[in-house]
GROMACS .gro file of C-alpha atoms in nm:
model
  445
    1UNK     CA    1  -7.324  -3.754  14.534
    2UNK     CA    2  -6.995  -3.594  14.625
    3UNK     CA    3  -6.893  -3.520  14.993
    4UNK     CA    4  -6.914  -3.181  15.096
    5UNK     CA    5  -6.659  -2.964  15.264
    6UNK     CA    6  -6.467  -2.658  15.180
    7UNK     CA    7  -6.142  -2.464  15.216
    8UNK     CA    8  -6.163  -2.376  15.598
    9UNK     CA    9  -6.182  -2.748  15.714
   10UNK     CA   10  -5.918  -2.883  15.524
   11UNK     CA   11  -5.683  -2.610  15.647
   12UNK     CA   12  -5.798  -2.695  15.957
   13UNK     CA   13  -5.726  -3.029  15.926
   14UNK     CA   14  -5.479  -2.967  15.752
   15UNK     CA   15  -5.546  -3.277  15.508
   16UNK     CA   16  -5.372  -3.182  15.158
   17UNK     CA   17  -5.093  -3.051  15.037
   18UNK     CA   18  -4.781  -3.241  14.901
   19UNK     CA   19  -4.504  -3.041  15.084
   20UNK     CA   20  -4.662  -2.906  15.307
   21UNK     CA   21  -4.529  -2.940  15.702
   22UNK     CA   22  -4.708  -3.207  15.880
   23UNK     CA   23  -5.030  -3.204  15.612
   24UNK     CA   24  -5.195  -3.583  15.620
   25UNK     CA   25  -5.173  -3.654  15.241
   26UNK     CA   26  -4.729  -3.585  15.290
   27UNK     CA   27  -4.784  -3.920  15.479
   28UNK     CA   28  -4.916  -4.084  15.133
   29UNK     CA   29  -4.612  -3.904  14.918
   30UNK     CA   30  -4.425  -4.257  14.811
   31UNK     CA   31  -4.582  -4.322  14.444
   32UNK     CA   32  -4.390  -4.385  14.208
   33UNK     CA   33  -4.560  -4.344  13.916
   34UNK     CA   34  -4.703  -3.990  13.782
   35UNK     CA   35  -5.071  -4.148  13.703
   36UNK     CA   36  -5.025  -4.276  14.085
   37UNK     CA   37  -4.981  -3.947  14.236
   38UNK     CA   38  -5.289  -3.794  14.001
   39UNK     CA   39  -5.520  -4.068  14.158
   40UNK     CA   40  -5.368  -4.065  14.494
   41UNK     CA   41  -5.445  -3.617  14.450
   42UNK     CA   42  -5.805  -3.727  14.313
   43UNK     CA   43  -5.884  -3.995  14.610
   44UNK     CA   44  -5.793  -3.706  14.846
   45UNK     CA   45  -6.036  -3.404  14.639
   46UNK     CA   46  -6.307  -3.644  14.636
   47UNK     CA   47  -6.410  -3.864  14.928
   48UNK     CA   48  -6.688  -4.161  14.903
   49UNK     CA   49  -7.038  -4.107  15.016
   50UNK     CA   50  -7.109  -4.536  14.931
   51UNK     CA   51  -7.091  -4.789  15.215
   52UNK     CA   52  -7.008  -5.040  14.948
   53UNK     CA   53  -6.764  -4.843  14.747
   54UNK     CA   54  -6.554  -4.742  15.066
   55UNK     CA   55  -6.545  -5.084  15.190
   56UNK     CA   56  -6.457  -5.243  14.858
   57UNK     CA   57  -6.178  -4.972  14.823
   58UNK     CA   58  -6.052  -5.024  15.253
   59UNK     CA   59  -6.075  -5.435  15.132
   60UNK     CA   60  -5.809  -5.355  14.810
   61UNK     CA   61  -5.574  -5.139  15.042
   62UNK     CA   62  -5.612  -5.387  15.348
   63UNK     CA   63  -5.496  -5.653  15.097
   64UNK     CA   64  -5.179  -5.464  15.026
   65UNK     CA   65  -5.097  -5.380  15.412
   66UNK     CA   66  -5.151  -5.735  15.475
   67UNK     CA   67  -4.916  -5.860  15.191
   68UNK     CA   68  -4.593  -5.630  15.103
   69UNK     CA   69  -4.570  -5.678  14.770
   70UNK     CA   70  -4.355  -5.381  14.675
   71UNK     CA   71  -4.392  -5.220  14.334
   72UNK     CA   72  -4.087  -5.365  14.113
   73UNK     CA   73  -4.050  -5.042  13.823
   74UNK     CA   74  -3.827  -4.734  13.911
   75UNK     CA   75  -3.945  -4.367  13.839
   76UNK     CA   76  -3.717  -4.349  13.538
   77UNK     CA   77  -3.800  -4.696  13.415
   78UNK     CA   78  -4.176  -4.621  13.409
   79UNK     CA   79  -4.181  -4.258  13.298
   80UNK     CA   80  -3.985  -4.429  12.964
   81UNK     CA   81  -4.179  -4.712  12.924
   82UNK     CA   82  -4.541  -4.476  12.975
   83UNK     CA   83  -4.394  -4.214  12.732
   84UNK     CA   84  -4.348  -4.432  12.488
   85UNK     CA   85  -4.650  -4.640  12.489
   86UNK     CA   86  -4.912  -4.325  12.572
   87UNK     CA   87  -4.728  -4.123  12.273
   88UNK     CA   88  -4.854  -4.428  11.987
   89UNK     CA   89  -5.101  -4.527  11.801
   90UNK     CA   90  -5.252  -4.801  11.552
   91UNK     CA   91  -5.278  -4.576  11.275
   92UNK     CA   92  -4.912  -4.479  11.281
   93UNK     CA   93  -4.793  -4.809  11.220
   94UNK     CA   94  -4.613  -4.647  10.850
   95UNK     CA   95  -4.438  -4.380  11.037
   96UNK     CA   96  -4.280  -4.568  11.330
   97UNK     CA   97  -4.139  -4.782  11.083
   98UNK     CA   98  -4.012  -4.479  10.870
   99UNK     CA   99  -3.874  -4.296  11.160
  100UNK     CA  100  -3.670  -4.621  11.293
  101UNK     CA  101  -3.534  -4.635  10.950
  102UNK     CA  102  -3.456  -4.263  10.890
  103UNK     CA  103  -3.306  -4.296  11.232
  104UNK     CA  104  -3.062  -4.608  11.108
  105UNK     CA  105  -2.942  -4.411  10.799
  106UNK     CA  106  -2.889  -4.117  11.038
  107UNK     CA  107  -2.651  -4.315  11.247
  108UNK     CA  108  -2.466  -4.451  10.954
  109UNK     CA  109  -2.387  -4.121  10.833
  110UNK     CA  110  -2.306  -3.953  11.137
  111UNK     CA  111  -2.362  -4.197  11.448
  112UNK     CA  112  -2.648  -3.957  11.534
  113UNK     CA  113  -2.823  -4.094  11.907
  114UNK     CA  114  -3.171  -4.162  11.805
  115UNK     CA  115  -3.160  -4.498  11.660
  116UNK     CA  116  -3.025  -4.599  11.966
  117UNK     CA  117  -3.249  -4.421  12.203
  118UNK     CA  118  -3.531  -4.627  12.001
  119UNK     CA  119  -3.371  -4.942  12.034
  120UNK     CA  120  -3.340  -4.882  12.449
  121UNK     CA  121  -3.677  -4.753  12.438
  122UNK     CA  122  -3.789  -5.065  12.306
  123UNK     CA  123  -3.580  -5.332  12.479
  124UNK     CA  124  -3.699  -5.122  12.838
  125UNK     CA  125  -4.072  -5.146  12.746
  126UNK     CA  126  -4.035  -5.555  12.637
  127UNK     CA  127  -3.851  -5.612  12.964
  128UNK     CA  128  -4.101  -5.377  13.162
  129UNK     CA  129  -4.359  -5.614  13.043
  130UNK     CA  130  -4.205  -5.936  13.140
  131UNK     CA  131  -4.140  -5.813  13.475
  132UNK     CA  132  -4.551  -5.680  13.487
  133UNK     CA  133  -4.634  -6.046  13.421
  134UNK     CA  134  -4.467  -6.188  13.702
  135UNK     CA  135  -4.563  -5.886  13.920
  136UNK     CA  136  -4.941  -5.991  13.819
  137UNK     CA  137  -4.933  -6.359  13.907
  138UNK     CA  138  -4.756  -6.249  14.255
  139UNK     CA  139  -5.034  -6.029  14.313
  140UNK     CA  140  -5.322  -6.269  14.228
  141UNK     CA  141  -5.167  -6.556  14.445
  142UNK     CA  142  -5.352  -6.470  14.753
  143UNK     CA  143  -5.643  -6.241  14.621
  144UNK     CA  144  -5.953  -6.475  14.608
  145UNK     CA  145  -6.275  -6.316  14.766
  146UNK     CA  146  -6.081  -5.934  14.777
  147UNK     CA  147  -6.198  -5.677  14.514
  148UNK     CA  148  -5.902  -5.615  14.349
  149UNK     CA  149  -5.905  -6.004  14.212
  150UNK     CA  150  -6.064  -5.840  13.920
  151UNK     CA  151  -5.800  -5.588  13.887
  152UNK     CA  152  -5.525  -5.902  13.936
  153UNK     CA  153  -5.689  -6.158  13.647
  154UNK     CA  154  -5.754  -5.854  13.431
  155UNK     CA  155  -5.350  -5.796  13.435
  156UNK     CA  156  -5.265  -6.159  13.421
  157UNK     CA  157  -5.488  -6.168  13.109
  158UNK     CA  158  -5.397  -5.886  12.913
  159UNK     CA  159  -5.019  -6.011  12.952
  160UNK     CA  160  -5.118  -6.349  12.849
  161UNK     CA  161  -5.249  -6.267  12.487
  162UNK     CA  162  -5.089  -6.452  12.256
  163UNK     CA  163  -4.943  -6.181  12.048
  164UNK     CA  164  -4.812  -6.003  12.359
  165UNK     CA  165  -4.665  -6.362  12.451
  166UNK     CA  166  -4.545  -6.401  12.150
  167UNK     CA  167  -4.335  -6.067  12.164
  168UNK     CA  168  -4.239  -6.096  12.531
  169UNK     CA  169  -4.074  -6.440  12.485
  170UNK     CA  170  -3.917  -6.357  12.130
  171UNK     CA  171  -3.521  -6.450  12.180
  172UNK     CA  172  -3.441  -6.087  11.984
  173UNK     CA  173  -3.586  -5.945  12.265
  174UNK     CA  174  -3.218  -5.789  12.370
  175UNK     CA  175  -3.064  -5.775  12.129
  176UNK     CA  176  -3.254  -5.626  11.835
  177UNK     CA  177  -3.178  -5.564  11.477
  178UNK     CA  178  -3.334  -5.326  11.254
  179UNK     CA  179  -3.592  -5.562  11.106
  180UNK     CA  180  -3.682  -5.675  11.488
  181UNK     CA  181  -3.714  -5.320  11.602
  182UNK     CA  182  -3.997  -5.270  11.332
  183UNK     CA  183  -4.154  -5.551  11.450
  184UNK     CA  184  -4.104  -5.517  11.830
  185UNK     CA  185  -4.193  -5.143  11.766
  186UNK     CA  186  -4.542  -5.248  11.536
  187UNK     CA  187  -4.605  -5.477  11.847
  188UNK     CA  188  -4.594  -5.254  12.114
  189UNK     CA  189  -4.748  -4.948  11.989
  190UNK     CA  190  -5.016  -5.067  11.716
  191UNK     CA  191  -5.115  -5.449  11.723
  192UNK     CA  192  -5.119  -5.499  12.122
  193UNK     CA  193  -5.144  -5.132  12.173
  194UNK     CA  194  -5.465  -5.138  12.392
  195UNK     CA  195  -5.319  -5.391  12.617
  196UNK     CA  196  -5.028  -5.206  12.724
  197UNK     CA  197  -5.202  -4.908  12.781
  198UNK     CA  198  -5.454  -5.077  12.987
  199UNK     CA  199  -5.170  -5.219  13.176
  200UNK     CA  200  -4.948  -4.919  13.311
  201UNK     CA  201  -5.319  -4.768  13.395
  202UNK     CA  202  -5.371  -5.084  13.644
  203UNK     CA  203  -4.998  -5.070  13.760
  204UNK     CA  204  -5.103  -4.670  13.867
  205UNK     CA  205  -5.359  -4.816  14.051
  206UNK     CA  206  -5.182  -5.054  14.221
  207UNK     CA  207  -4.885  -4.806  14.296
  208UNK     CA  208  -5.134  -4.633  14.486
  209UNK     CA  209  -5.293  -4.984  14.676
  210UNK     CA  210  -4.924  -5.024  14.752
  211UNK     CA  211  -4.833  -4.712  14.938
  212UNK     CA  212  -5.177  -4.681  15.113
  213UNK     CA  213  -5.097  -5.045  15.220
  214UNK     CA  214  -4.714  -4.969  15.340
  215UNK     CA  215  -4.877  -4.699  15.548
  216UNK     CA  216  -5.134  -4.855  15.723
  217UNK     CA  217  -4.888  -5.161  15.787
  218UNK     CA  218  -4.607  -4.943  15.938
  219UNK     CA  219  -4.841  -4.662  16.117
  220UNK     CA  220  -5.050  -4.951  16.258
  221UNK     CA  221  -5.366  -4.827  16.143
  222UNK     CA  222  -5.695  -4.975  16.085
  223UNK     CA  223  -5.948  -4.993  15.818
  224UNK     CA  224  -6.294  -4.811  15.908
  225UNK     CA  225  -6.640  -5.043  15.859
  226UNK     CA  226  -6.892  -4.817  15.647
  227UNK     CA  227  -7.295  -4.873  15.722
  228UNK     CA  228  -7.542  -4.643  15.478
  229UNK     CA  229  -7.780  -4.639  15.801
  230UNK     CA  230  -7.749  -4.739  16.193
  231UNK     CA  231  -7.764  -4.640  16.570
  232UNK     CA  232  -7.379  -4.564  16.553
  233UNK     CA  233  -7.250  -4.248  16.358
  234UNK     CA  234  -6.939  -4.243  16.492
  235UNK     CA  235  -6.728  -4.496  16.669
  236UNK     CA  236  -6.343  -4.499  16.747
  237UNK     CA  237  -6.113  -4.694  16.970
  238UNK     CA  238  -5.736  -4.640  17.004
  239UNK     CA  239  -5.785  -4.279  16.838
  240UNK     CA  240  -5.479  -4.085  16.779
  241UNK     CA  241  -5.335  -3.795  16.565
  242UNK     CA  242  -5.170  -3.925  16.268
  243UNK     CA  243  -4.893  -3.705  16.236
  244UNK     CA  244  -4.780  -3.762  16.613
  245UNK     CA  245  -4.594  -4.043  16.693
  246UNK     CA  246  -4.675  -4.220  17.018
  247UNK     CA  247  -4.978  -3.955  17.092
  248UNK     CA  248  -5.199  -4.049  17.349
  249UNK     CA  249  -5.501  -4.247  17.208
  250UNK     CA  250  -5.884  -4.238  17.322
  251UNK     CA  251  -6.272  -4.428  17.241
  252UNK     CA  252  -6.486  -4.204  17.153
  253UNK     CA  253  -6.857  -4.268  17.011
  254UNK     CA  254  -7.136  -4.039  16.841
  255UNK     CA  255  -7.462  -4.220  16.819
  256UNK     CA  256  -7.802  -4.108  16.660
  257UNK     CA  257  -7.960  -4.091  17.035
  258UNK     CA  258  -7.635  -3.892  17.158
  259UNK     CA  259  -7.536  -3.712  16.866
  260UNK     CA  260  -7.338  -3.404  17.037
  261UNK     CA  261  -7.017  -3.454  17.243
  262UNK     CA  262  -6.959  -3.187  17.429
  263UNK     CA  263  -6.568  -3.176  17.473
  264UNK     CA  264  -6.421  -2.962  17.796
  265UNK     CA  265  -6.063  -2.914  17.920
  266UNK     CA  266  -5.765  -2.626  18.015
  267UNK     CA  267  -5.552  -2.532  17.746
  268UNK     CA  268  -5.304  -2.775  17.644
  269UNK     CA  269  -5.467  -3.055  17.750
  270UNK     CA  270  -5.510  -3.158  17.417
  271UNK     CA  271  -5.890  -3.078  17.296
  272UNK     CA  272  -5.806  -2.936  16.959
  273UNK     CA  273  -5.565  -3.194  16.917
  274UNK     CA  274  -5.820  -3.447  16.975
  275UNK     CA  275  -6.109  -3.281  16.737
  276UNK     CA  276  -5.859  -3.228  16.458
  277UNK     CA  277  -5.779  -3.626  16.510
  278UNK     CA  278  -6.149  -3.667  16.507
  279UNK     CA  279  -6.215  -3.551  16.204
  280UNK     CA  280  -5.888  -3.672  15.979
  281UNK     CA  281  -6.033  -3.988  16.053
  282UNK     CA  282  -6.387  -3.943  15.953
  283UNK     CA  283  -6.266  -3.751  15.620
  284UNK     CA  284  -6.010  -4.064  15.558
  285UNK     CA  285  -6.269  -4.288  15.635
  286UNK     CA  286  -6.472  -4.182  15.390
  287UNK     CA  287  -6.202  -4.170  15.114
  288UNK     CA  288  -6.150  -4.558  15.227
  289UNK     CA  289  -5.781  -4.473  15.376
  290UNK     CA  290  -5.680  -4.623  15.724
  291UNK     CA  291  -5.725  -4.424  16.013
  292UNK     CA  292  -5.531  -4.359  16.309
  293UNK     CA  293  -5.717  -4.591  16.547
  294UNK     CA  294  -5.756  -4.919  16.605
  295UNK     CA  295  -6.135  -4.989  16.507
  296UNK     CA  296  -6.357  -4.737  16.380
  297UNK     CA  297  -6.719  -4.767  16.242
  298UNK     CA  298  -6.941  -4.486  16.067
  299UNK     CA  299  -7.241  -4.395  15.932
  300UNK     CA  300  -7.203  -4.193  15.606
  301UNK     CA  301  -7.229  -3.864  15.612
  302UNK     CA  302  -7.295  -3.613  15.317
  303UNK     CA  303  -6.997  -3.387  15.427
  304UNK     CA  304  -6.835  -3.264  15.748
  305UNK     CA  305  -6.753  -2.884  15.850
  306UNK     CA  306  -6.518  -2.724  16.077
  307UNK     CA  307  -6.475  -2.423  16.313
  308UNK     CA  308  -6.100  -2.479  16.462
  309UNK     CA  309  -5.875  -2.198  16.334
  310UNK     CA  310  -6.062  -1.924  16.190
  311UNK     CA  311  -5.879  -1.604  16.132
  312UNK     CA  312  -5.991  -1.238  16.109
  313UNK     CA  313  -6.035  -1.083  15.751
  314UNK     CA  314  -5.816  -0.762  15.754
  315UNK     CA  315  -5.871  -0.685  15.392
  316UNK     CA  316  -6.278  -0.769  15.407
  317UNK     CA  317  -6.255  -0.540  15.747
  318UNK     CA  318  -6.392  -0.850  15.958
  319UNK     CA  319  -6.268  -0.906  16.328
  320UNK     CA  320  -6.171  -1.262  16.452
  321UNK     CA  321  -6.549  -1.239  16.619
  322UNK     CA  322  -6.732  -1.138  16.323
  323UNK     CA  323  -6.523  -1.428  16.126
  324UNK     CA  324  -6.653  -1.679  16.323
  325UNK     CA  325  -6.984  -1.551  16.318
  326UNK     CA  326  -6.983  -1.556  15.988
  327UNK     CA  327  -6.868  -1.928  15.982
  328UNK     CA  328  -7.093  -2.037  16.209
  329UNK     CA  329  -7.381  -1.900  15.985
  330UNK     CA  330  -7.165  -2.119  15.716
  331UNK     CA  331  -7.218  -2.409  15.863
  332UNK     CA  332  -7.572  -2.363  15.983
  333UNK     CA  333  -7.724  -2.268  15.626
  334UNK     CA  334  -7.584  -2.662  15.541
  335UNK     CA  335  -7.739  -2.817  15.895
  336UNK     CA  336  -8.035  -2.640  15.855
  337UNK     CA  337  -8.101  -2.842  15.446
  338UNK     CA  338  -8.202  -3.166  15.639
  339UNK     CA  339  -7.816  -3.322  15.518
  340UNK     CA  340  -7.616  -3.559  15.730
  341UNK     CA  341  -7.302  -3.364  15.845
  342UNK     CA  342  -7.046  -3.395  16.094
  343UNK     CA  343  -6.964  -3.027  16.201
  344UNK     CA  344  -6.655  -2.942  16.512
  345UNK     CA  345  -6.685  -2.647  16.680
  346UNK     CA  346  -6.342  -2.566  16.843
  347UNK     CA  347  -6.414  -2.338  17.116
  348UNK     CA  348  -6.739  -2.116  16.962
  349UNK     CA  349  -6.702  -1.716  16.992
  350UNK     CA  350  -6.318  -1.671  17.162
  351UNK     CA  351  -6.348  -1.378  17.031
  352UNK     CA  352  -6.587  -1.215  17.236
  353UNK     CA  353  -6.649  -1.140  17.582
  354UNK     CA  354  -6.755  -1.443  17.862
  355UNK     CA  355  -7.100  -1.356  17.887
  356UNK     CA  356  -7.177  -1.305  17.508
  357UNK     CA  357  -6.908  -1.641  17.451
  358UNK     CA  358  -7.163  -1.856  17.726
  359UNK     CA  359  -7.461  -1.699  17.561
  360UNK     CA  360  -7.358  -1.722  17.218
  361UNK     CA  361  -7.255  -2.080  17.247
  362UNK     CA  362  -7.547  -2.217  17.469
  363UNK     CA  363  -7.753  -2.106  17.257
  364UNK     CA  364  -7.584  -2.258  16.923
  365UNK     CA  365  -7.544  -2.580  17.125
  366UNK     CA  366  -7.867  -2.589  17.228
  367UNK     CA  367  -8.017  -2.565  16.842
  368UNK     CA  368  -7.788  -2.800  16.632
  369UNK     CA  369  -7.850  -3.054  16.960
  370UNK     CA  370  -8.218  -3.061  16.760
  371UNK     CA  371  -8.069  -3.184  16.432
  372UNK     CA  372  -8.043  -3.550  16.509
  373UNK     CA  373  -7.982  -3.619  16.145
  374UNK     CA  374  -7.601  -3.452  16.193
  375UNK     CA  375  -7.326  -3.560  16.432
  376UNK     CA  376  -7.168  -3.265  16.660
  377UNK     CA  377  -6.832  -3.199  16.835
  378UNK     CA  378  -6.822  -2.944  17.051
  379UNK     CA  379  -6.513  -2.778  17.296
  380UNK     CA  380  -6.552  -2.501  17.517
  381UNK     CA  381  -6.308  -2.321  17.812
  382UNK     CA  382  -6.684  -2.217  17.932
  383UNK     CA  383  -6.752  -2.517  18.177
  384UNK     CA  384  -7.052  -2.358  18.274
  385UNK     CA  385  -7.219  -2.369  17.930
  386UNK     CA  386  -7.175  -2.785  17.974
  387UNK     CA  387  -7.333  -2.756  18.269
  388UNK     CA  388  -7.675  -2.572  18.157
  389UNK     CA  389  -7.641  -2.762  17.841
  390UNK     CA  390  -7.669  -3.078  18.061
  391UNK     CA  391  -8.021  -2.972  18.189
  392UNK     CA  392  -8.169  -2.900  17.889
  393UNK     CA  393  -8.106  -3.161  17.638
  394UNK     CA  394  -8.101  -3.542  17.662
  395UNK     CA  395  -7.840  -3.638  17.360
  396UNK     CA  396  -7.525  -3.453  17.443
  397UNK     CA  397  -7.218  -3.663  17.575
  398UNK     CA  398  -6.998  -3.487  17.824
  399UNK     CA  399  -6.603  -3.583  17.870
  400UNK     CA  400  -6.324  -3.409  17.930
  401UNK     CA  401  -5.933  -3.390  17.924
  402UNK     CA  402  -5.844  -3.355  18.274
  403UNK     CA  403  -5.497  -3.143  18.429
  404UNK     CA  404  -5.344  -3.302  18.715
  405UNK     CA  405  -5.183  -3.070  18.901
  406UNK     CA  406  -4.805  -3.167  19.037
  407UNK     CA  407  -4.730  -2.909  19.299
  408UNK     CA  408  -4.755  -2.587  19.100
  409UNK     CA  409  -4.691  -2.752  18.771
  410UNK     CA  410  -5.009  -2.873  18.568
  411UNK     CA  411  -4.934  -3.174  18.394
  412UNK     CA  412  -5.191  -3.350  18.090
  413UNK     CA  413  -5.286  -3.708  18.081
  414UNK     CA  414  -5.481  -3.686  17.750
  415UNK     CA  415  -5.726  -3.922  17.804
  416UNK     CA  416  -6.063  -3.881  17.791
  417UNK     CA  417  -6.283  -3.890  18.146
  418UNK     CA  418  -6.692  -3.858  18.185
  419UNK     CA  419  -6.831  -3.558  18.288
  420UNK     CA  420  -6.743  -3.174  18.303
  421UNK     CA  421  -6.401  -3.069  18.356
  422UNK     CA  422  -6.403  -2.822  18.690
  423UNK     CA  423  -6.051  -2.764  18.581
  424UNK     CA  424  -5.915  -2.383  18.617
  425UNK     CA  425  -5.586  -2.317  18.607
  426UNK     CA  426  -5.521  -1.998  18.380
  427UNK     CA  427  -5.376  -1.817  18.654
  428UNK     CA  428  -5.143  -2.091  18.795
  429UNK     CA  429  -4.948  -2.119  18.436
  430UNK     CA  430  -4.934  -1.733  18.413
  431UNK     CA  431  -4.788  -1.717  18.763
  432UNK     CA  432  -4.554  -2.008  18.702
  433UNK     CA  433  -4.439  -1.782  18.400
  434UNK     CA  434  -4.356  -1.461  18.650
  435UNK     CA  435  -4.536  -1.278  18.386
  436UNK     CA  436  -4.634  -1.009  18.634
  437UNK     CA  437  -4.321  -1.044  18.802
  438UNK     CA  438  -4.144  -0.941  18.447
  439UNK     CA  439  -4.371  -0.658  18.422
  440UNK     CA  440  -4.272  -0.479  18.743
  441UNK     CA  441  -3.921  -0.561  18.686
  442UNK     CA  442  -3.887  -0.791  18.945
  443UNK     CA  443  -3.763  -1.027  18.714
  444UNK     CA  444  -3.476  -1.052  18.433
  445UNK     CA  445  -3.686  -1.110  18.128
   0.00000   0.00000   0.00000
């Protein structure tokens, strides 16, 4: 079973995209190879839903942060050496020959290039080869009792076949003649075919394993423990945004008996900041990446949805309330099909007015509360919705992210505190601002 999500939470997230400013996956952008980046692109699409499978996979890539093994082949080097092996095949054995030979007589007559890109072609992929083989008994030095020791002997062996042997250690090797370069040729792309291919596939693999590893050994981040069932559903310590160096880090901790946090604070203090953090980690989690923290466990989920930045729909004709109305309903047609979800509400029904906003989002509080079987983040500016909330059900967690207040200049510590922020200081930043003051002229602007 695949892990749901959609569209709206990883925008909000803002988990993929390549180029794009500050996304999470521009953090994993190093591969080298172009098989790499494909399975680094699929690992993101297509998060785990298996305890055992996302620990087996966080065991590989904890391996690789723990030992910097580097990947020894340049972009050009294995583009040429792929290209050439992925273009062949057994029962071409007759051309190859014929098209090394045409290419000889060709640059006899008129010293045309192609016998000589051949011949480089060939002498790159031997070398490529020999250097895999030593790359594969560095690897497997130090692997015993980690998952990827299969991955490690099953590279040491295919190298060690006796006709690949037997061509890797030939002393023509660099210096080939026209008889050699049929046989080196037959060699590579016929006879041992199979096990070349099967080796630049692992070598993807492991140029993936390699910058996963460099990431989480340079961002200091840790490898989330995966449980199919438990008490805990989710538990961080040392939680921080991963695109923010030195942010501010909390412990947070969703549980089957306290299932919704209730999250309060002024603006700025850093609540969206903190549920976006919140769920980059559960999503990476569950692909098996490291988080930003510095322990984690989870429960698995069967998907997680957002609410953060919803915009209006000009073209549909929808106003920013009606959008979120509309994405609320989203998310409660999945809670209400019995799945396990983790859902973040960032601030319910904005907007709308303060009554509707309190009633709106009491009332939604107060009915996903009942679905124990889903894990729920919640942030308001409407303190006193925590507070009715907090007579009425038994399984919400309050905490806040306090202001403290230096003179007339709120200041934000980050961190989270029990309880229900009595914070309200709306009026203090627009005052500090002489926005009035600019309006009557008062003020230069």
């Amino acid at each position: 079973m695949s892990f749901e999500t959609d569209k709206q939470t990883l925008d909000d997230l803002n988990l993929l995209g390549k180029y794009k400013n500050n996304s999470v996956y521009s953090l994993y952008v190093g591969t080298i190879t172009r098989g790499g980046e494909r399975k680094m692109e699929d690992m993101f699409l297509h998060p785990l839903t298996d305890a055992k499978s996302i620990n087996e996979r966080s065991a590989v890539f904890r391996y690789f942060k723990d030992h910097d093994f580097g990947f020894p082949f340049g972009k050009d080097e294995f583009d040429v050496v792929e290209q050439y092996i992925a273009g062949a095949s057994g029962k071409r054995a007759f051309m190859n020959m014929l098209q090394i030979m045409r290419a000889k007589a060709m640059f006899y007559i008129s010293h045309d290039p192609e016998f000589g890109i051949i011949r480089d072609r060939i002498v790159t992929s031997i070398e490529f080869f020999r250097k895999a083989r030593t790359y594969f008994d560095e690897l497997g030095r130090d692997v015993a009792g980690n998952p990827f020791q299969k991955i490690a002997e099953r590279g040491k062996a295919l190298l060690s076949d006796s006709r690949v042997t037997k061509l890797l250690e030939n002393s023509r090797r660099e210096d080939p003649g026209l008889m050699d370069m049929i046989f080196f040729d037959r060699n590579l792309r016929c006879i041992s075919h199979k096990n070349f291919k099967e080796v630049i596939e692992l070598l993807q693999e492991i140029d993936v394993n390699v910058v996963v590893g460099s990431v989480a050994r340079e961002k200091k981040f840790c490898f989330a423990e995966a449980a199919d069932d438990g008490e805990i559903l989710v538990a961080m310590k040392g939680l921080h945004h991963p695109r923010i160096d030195g942010a501010i880090s909390n412990d947070l901790e969703v549980t089957a008996t306290k299932n919704v946090f209730f999250l309060t604070g002024a603006n700025m203090a850093g609540k969206s900041t903190l549920m976006k953090s919140f769920g980059i980690a559960v999503y990476l989690a569950h692909m098996g990446f490291p988080v930003a923290a510095t322990s984690m466990q989870f429960r698995i989920q069967d998907g997680m949805y957002t609410s953060i930045n919803v915009p209006d729909n000009i073209n549909l004709g929808y106003s920013h309330f009606y959008a979120e109305v509309l994405r609320v309903k989203k998310v409660a047609i999945e809670v209400s099909r019995d799945k396990r979800l983790i859902v973040i509400f960032d601030e319910l029904f904005k907007g709308t007015n303060v009554k509707d906003a309190f009633d709106a989002t009491l009332a939604v509080t107060e009915a996903i509360a009942e679905r124990k079987n889903c894990a729920f983040m919640v942030s308001t500016h409407i303190i006193e919705v925590g507070q009715e909330l907090g007579k009425r059900c038994d399984n919400v967690t309050f905490e806040y992210l306090p202001t403290v207040m230096k003179g007339k200049l709120p200041t934000y510590t980050y961190k989270l505190e029990p309880g229900i922020t009595s914070d309200k200081h709306g009026m203090i930043i627009i005052n500090n601002e002489k926005i009035i003051e600019i309006i009557k002229g008062e003020v230069a602007s």
